[in-house]
PDB file of C-alpha atoms in Angstrom:
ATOM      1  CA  UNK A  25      19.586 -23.736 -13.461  1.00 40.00           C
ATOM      2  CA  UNK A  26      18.757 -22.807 -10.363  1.00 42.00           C
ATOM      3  CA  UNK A  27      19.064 -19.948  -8.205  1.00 43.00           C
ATOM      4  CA  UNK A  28      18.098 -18.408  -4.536  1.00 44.00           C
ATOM      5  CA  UNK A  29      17.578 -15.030  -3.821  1.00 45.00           C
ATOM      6  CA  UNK A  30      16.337 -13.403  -0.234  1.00 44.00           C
ATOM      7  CA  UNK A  31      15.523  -9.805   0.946  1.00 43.00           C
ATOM      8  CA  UNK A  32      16.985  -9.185   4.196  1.00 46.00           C
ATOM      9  CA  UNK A  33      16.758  -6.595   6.650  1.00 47.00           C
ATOM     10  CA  UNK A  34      18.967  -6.443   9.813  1.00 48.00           C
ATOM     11  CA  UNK A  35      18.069  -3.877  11.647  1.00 44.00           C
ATOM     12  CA  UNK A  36      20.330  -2.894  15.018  1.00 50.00           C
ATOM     13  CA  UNK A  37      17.352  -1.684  16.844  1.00 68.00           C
ATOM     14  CA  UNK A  38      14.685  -4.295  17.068  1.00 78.00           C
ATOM     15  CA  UNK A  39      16.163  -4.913  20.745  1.00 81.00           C
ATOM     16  CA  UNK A  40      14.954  -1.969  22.202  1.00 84.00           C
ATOM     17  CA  UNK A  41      11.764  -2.088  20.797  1.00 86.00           C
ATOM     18  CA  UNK A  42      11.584  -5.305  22.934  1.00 85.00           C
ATOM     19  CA  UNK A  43      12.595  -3.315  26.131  1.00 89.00           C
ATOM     20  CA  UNK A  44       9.850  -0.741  25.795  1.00 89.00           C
ATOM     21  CA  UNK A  45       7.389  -3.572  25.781  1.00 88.00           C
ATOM     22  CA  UNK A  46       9.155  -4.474  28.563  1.00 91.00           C
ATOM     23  CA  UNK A  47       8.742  -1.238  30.787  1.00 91.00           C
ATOM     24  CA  UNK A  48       5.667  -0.903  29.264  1.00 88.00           C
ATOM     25  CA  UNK A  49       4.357  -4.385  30.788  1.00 87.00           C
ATOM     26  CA  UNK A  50       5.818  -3.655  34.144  1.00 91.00           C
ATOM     27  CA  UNK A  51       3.944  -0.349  34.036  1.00 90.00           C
ATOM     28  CA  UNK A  52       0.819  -1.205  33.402  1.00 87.00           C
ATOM     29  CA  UNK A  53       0.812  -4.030  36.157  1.00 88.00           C
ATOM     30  CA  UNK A  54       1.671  -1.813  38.639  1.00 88.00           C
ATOM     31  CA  UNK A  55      -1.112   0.479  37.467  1.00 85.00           C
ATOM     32  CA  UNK A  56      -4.098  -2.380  36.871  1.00 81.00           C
ATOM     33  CA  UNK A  57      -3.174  -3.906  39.969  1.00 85.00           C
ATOM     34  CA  UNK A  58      -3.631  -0.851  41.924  1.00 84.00           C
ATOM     35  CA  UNK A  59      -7.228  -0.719  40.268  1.00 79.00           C
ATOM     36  CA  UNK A  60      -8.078  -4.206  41.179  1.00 79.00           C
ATOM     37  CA  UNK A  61      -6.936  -3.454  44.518  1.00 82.00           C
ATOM     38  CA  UNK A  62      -9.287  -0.249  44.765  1.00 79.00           C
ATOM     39  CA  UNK A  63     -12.542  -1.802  43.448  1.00 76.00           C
ATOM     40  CA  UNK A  64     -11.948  -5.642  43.694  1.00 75.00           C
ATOM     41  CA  UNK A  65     -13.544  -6.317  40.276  1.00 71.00           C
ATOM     42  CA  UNK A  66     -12.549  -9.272  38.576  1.00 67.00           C
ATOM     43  CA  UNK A  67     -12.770  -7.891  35.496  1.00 65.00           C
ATOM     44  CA  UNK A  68     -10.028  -5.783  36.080  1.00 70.00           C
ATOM     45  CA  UNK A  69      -7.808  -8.971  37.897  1.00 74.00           C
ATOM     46  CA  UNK A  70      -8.420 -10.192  34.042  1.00 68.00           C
ATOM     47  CA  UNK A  71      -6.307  -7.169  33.154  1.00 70.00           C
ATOM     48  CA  UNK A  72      -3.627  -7.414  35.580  1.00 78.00           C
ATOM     49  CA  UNK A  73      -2.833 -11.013  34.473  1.00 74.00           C
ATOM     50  CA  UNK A  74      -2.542 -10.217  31.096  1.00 71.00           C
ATOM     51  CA  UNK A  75      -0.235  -7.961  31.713  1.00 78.00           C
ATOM     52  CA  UNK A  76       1.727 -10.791  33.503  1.00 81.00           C
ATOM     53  CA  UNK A  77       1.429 -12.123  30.140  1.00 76.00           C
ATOM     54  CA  UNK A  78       2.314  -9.105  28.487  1.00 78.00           C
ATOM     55  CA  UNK A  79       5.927  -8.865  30.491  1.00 84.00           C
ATOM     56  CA  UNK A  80       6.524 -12.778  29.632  1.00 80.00           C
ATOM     57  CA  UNK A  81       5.975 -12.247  26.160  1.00 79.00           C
ATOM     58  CA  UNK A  82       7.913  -9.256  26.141  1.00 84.00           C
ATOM     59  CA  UNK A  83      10.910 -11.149  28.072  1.00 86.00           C
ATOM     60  CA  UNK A  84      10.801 -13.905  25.340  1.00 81.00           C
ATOM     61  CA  UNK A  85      10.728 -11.313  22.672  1.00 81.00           C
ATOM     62  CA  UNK A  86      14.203  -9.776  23.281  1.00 85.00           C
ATOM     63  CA  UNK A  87      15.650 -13.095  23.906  1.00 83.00           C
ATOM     64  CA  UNK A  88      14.520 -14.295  20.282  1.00 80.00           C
ATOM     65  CA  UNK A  89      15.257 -11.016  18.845  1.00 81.00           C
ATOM     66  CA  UNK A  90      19.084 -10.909  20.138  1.00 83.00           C
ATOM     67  CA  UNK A  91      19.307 -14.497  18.963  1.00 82.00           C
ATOM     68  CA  UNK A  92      17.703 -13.432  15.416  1.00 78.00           C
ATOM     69  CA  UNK A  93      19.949 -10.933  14.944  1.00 76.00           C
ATOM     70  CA  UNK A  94      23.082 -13.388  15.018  1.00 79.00           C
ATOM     71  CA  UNK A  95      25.068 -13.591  11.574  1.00 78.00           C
ATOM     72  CA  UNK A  96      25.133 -16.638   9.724  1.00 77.00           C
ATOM     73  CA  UNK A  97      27.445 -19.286  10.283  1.00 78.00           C
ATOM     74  CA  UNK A  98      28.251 -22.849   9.509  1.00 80.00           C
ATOM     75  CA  UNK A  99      25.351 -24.600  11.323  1.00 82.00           C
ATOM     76  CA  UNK A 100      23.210 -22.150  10.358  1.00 78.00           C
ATOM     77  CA  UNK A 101      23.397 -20.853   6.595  1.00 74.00           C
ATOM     78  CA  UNK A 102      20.263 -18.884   6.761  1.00 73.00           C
ATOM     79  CA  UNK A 103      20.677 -17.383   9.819  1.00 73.00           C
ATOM     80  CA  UNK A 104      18.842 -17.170  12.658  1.00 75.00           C
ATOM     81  CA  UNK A 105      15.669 -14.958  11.901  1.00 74.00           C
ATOM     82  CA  UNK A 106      13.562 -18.162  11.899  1.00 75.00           C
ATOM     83  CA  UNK A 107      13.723 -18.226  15.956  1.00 78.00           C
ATOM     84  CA  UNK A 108      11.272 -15.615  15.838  1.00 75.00           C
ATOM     85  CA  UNK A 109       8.333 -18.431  15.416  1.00 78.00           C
ATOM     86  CA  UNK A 110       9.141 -19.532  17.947  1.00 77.00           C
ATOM     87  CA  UNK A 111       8.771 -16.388  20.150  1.00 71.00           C
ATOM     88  CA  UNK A 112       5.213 -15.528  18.858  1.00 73.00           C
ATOM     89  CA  UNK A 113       4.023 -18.943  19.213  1.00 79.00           C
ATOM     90  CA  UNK A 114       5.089 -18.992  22.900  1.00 77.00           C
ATOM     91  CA  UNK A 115       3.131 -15.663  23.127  1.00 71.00           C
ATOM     92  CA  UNK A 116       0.029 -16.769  21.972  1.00 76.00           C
ATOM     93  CA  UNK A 117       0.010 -19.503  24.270  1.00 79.00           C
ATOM     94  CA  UNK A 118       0.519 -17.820  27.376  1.00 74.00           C
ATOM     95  CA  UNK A 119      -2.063 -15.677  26.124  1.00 73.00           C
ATOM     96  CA  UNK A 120      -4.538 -18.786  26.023  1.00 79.00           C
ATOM     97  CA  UNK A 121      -3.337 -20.224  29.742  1.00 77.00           C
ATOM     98  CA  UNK A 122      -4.248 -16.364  30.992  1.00 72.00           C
ATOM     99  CA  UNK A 123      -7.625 -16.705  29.076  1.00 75.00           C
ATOM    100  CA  UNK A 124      -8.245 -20.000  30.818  1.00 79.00           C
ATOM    101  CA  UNK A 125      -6.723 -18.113  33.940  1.00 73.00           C
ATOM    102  CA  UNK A 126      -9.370 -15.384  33.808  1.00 72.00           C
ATOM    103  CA  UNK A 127     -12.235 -17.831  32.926  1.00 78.00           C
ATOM    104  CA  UNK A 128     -11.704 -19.616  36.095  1.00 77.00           C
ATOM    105  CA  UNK A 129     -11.557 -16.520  38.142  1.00 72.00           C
ATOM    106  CA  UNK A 130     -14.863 -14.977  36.057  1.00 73.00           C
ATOM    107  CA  UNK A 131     -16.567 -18.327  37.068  1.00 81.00           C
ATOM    108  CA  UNK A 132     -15.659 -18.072  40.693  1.00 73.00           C
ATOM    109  CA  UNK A 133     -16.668 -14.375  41.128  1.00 70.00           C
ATOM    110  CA  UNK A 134     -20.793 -15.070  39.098  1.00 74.00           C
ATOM    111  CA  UNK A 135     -21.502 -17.901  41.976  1.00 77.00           C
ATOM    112  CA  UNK A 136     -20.337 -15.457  44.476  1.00 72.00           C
ATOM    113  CA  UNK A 137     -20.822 -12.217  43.262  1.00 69.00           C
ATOM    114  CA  UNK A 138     -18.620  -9.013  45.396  1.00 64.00           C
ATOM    115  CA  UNK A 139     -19.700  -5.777  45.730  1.00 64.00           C
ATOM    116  CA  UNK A 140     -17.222  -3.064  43.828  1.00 60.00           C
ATOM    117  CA  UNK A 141     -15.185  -0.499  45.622  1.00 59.00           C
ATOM    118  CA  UNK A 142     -13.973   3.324  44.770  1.00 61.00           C
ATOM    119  CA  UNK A 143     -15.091   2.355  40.701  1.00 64.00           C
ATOM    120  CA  UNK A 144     -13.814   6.085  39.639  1.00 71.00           C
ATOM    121  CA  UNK A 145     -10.177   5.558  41.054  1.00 72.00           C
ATOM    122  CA  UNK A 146      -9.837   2.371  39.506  1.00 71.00           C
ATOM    123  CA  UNK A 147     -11.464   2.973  35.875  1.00 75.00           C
ATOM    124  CA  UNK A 148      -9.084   6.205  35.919  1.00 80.00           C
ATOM    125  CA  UNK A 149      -5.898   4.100  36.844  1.00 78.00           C
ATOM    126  CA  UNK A 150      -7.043   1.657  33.995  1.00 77.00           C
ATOM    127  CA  UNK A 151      -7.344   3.950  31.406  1.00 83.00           C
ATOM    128  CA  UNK A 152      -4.282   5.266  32.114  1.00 86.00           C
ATOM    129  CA  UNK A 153      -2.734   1.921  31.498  1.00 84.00           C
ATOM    130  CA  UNK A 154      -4.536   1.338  28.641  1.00 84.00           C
ATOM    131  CA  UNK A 155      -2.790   4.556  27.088  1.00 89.00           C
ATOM    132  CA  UNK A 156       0.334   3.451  27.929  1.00 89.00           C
ATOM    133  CA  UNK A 157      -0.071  -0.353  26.220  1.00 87.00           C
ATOM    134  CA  UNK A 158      -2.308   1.627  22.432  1.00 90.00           C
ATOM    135  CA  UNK A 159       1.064   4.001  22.519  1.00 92.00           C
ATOM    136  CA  UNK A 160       3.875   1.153  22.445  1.00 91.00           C
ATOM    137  CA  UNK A 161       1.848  -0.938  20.436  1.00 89.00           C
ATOM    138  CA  UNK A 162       1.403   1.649  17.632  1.00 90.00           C
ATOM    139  CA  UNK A 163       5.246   1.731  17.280  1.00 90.00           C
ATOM    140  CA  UNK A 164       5.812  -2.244  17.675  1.00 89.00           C
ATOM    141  CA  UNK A 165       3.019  -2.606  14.899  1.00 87.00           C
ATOM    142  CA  UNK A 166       5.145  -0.273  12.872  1.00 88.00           C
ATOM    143  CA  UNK A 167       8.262  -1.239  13.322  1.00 85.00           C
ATOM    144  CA  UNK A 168       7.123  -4.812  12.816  1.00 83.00           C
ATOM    145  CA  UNK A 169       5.878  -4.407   9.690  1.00 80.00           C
ATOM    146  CA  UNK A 170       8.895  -1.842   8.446  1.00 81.00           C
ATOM    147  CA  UNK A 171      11.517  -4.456   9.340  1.00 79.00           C
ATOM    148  CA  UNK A 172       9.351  -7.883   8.672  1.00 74.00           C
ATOM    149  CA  UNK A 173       9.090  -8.908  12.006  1.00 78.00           C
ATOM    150  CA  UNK A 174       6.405 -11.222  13.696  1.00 76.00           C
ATOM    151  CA  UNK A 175       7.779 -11.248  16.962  1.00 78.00           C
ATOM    152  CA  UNK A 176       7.045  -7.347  16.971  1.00 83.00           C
ATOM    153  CA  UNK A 177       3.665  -8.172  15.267  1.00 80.00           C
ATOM    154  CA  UNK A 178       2.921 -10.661  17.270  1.00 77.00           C
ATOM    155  CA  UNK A 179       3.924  -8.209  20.684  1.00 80.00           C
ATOM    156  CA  UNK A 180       1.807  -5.457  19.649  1.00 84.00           C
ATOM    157  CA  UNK A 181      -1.113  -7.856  18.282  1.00 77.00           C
ATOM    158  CA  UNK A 182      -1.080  -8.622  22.441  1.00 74.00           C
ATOM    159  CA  UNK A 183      -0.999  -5.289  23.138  1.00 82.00           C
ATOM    160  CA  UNK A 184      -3.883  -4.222  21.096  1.00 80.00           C
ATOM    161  CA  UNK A 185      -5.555  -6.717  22.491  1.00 75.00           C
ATOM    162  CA  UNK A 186      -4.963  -5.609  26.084  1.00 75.00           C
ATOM    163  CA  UNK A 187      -6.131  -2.350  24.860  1.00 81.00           C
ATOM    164  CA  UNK A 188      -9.525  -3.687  23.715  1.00 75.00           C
ATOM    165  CA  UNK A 189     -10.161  -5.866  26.759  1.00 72.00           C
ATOM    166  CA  UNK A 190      -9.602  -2.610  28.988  1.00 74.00           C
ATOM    167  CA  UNK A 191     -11.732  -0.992  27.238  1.00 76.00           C
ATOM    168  CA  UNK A 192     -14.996  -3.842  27.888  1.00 72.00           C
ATOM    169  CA  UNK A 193     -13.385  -4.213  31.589  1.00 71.00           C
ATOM    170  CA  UNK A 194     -13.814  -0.377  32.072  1.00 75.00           C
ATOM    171  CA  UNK A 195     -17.235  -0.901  29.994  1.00 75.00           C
ATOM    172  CA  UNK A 196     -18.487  -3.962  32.429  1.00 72.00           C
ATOM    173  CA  UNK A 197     -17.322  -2.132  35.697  1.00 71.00           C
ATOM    174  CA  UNK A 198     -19.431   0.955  34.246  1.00 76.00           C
ATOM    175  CA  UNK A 199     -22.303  -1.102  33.565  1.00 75.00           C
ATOM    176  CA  UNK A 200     -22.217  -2.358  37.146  1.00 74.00           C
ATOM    177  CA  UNK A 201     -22.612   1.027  38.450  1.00 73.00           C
ATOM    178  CA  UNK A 202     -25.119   2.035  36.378  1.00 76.00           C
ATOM    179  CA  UNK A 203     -27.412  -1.016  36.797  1.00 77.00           C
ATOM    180  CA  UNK A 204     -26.368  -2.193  40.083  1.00 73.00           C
ATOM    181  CA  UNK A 205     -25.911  -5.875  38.964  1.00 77.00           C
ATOM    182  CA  UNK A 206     -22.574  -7.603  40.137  1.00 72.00           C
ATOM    183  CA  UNK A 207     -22.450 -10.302  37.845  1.00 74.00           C
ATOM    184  CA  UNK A 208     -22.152  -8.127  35.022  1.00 72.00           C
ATOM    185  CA  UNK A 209     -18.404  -7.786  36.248  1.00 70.00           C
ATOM    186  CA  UNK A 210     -17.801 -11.726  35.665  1.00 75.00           C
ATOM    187  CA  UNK A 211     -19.772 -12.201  32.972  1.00 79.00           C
ATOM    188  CA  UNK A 212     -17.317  -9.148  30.786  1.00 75.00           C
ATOM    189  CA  UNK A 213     -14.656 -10.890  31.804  1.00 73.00           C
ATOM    190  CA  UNK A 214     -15.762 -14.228  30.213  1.00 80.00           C
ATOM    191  CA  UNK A 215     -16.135 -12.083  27.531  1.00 79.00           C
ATOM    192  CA  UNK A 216     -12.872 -11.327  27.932  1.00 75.00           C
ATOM    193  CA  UNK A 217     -11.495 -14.265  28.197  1.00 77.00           C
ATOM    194  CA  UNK A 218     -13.057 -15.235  24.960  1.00 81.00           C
ATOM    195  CA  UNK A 219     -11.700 -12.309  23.037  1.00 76.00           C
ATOM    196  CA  UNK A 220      -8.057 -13.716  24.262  1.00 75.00           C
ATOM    197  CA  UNK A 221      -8.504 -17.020  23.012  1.00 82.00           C
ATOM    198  CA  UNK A 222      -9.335 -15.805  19.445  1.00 79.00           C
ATOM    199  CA  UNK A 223      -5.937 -13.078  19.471  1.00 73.00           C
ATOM    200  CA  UNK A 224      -3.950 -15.677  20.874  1.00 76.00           C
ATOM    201  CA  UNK A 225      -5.280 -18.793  18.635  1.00 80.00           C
ATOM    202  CA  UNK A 226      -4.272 -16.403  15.903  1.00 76.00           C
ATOM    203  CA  UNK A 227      -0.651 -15.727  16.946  1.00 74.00           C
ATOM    204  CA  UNK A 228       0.022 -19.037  16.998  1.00 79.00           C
ATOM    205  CA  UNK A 229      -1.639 -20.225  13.502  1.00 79.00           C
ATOM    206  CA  UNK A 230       0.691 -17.421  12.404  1.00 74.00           C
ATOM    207  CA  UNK A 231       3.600 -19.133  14.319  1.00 75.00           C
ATOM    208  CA  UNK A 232       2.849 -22.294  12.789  1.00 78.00           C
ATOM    209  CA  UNK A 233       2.654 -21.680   9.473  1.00 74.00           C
ATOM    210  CA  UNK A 234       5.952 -20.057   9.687  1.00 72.00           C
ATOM    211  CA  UNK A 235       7.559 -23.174  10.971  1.00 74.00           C
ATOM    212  CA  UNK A 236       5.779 -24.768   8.542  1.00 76.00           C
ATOM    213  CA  UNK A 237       7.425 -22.746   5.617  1.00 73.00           C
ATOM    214  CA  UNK A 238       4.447 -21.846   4.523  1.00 74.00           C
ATOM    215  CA  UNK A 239       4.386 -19.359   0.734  1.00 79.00           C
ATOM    216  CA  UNK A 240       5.021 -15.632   1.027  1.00 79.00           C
ATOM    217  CA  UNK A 241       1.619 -13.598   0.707  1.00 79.00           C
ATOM    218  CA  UNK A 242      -0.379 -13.714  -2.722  1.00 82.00           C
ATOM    219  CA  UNK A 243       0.529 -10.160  -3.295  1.00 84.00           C
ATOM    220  CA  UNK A 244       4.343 -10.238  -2.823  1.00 82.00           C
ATOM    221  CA  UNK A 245       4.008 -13.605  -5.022  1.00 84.00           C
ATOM    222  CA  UNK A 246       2.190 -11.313  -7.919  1.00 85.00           C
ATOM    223  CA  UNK A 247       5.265  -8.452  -7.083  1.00 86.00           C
ATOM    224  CA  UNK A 248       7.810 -11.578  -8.128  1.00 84.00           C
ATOM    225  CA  UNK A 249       6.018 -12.353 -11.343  1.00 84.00           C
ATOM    226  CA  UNK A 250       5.930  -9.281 -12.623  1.00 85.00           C
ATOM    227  CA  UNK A 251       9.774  -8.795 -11.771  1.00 84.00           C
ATOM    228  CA  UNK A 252      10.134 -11.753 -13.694  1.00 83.00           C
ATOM    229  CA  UNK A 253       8.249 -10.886 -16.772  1.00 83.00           C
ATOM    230  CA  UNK A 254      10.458  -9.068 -18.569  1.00 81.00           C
ATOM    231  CA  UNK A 255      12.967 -11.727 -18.616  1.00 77.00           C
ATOM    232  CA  UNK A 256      10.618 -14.244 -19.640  1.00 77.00           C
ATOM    233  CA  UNK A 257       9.266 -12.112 -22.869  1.00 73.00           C
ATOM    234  CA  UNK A 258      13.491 -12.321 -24.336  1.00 73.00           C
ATOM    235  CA  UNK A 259      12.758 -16.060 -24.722  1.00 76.00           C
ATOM    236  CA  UNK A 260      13.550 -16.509 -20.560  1.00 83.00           C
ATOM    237  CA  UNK A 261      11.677 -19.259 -19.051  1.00 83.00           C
ATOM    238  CA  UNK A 262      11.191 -19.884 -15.045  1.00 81.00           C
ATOM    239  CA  UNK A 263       9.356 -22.505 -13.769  1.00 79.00           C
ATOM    240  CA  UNK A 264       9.278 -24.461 -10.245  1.00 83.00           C
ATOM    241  CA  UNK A 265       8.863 -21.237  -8.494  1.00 85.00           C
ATOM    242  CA  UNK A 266       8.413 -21.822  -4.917  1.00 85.00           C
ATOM    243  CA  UNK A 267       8.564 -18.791  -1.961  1.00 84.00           C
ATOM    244  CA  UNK A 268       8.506 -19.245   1.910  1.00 79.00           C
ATOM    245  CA  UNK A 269       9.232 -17.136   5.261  1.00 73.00           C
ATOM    246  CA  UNK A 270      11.326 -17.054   7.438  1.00 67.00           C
ATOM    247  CA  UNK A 271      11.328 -14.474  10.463  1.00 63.00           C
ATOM    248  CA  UNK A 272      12.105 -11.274   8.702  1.00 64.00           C
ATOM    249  CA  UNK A 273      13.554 -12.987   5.355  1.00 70.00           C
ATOM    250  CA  UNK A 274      11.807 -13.843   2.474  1.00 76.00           C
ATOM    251  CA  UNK A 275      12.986 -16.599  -0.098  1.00 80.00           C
ATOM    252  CA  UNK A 276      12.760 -17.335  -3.131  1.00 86.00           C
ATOM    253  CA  UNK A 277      14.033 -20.316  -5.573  1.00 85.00           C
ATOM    254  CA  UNK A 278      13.147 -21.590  -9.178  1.00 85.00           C
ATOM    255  CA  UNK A 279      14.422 -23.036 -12.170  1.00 85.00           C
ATOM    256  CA  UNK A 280      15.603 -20.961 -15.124  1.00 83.00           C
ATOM    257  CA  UNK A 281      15.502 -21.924 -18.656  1.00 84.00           C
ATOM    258  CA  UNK A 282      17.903 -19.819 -21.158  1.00 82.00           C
ATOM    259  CA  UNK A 283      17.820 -20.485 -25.247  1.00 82.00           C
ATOM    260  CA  UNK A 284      19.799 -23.077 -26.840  1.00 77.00           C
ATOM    261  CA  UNK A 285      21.557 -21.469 -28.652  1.00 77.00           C
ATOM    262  CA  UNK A 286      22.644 -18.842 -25.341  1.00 80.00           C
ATOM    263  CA  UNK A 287      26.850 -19.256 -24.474  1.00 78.00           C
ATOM    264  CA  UNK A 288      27.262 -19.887 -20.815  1.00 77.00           C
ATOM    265  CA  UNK A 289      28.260 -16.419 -20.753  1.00 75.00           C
ATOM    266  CA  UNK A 290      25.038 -15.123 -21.655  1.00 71.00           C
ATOM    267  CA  UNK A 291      22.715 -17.700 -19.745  1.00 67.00           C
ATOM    268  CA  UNK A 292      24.843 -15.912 -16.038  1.00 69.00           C
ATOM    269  CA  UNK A 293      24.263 -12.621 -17.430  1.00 60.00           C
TER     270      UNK A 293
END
């Protein structure tokens, strides 16, 4: 016997969580670029083109979502929701070709160092940017996680991480003042750089393993056996249990074994 089971959530809303990534990307470009502008650090040009990122992500976001959120039909018996891979691993590699964007730029500026420019307006401008991304982040991490949704994990993942690489931007610029050493601009935004490789080489192991139908977490594994106990201790025995992922569902099939001496009757109830 065999038998499939999934836990589904279709939520109506995941769309506009999409489009407040969105507004929040467009923003916060308009913001960091006004900094770089101001002071002409490098460090903060990082910034702006991860926001780039940020909006590209975002764009590919919705489109996966709406396509997600499609019904099933006769090409597609389990839906859609497995489109979302693809989404997040798109995002984490535009978030490596920025890293490899900024590391190029970061390079450029410690040959040829440039002296900073009006430091307070453009750390103030960034930080306000930066509150803008930790805000919409906070609700894509939890909607992501209410309604099982990597493409909203992986969006606010980025957005965390633009957060953090603000914050040593704003840090490095800082520094610069304080010490009076240019290349301490170029050389946080290698740092940078660095920081985006490991978020976005994440994302996309993530992505992959989806694709890859890899087995639901160990815990929510340990949830199914003990839902499963109780039938197996009335002479109930399951075997060939095997689990995977996909987008916001979660599946599950294995073989049940009833008693001989069990009608057919009994062995569906």
């Amino acid at each position: 016997m065999r038998c499939m089971t999934s836990n589904t959530t279709n939520p109506s809303s995941l769309a506009s969580y999409a489009w407040l990534s969105i507004a929040a990307a467009i923003v916060t470009i308009v913001l960091k670029a006004v900094a770089y502008l101001v002071t002409g650090s490098v460090g903060l040009l990082s910034d702006v083109l991860e926001s780039f990122v940020n909006l590209a992500g975002a764009l590919m976001a919705l489109a996966m979502l709406t396509i997600a959120a499609r019904p099933a039909d006769e090409n597609h018996a389990y839906g859609h929701s497995k489109v979302e891979y693809f989404s997040s691993g798109v995002e984490g590699t535009l978030i490596l070709m920025a890293a490899i964007g900024i590391g190029v730029a970061a390079i450029h500026r410690l040959v040829m160092p440039k002296q900073l420019e009006q430091v307070g307006t453009g750390i103030g401008v960034s930080i306000a940017a930066s509150l803008v991304n930790l805000f919409v982040a906070r609700l894509l991490l939890r909607a992501g996680r209410q309604y099982g949704s990597i493409t909203l994990e992986a969006n606010a993942g980025h957005l965390l991480t633009d957060v953090w690489t603000s914050a040593g931007v704003v840090a490095g610029v800082g520094a610069v003042v304080l010490t009076g050493w240019q290349r301490l601009d170029p050389v946080i935004a290698l740092i940078v750089a660095a920081n985006i490789v490991w978020s976005g080489g994440r994302i996309v192991y993530k992505s992959v393993s989806g694709l890859m139908d890899a087995a639901l977490p160990a815990e929510e594994r340990d949830t199914l056996q003990k839902v499963l106990e109780p039938y197996m201790q009335n002479g109930v025995a399951c075997h060939a249990v095997r689990t995977r992922q996909s987008g916001r569902r979660s599946f599950v099939s294995l073989h049940v074994l009833v008693p001989g001496g069990w009608t057919v009757h009994e062995g569906h109830c």
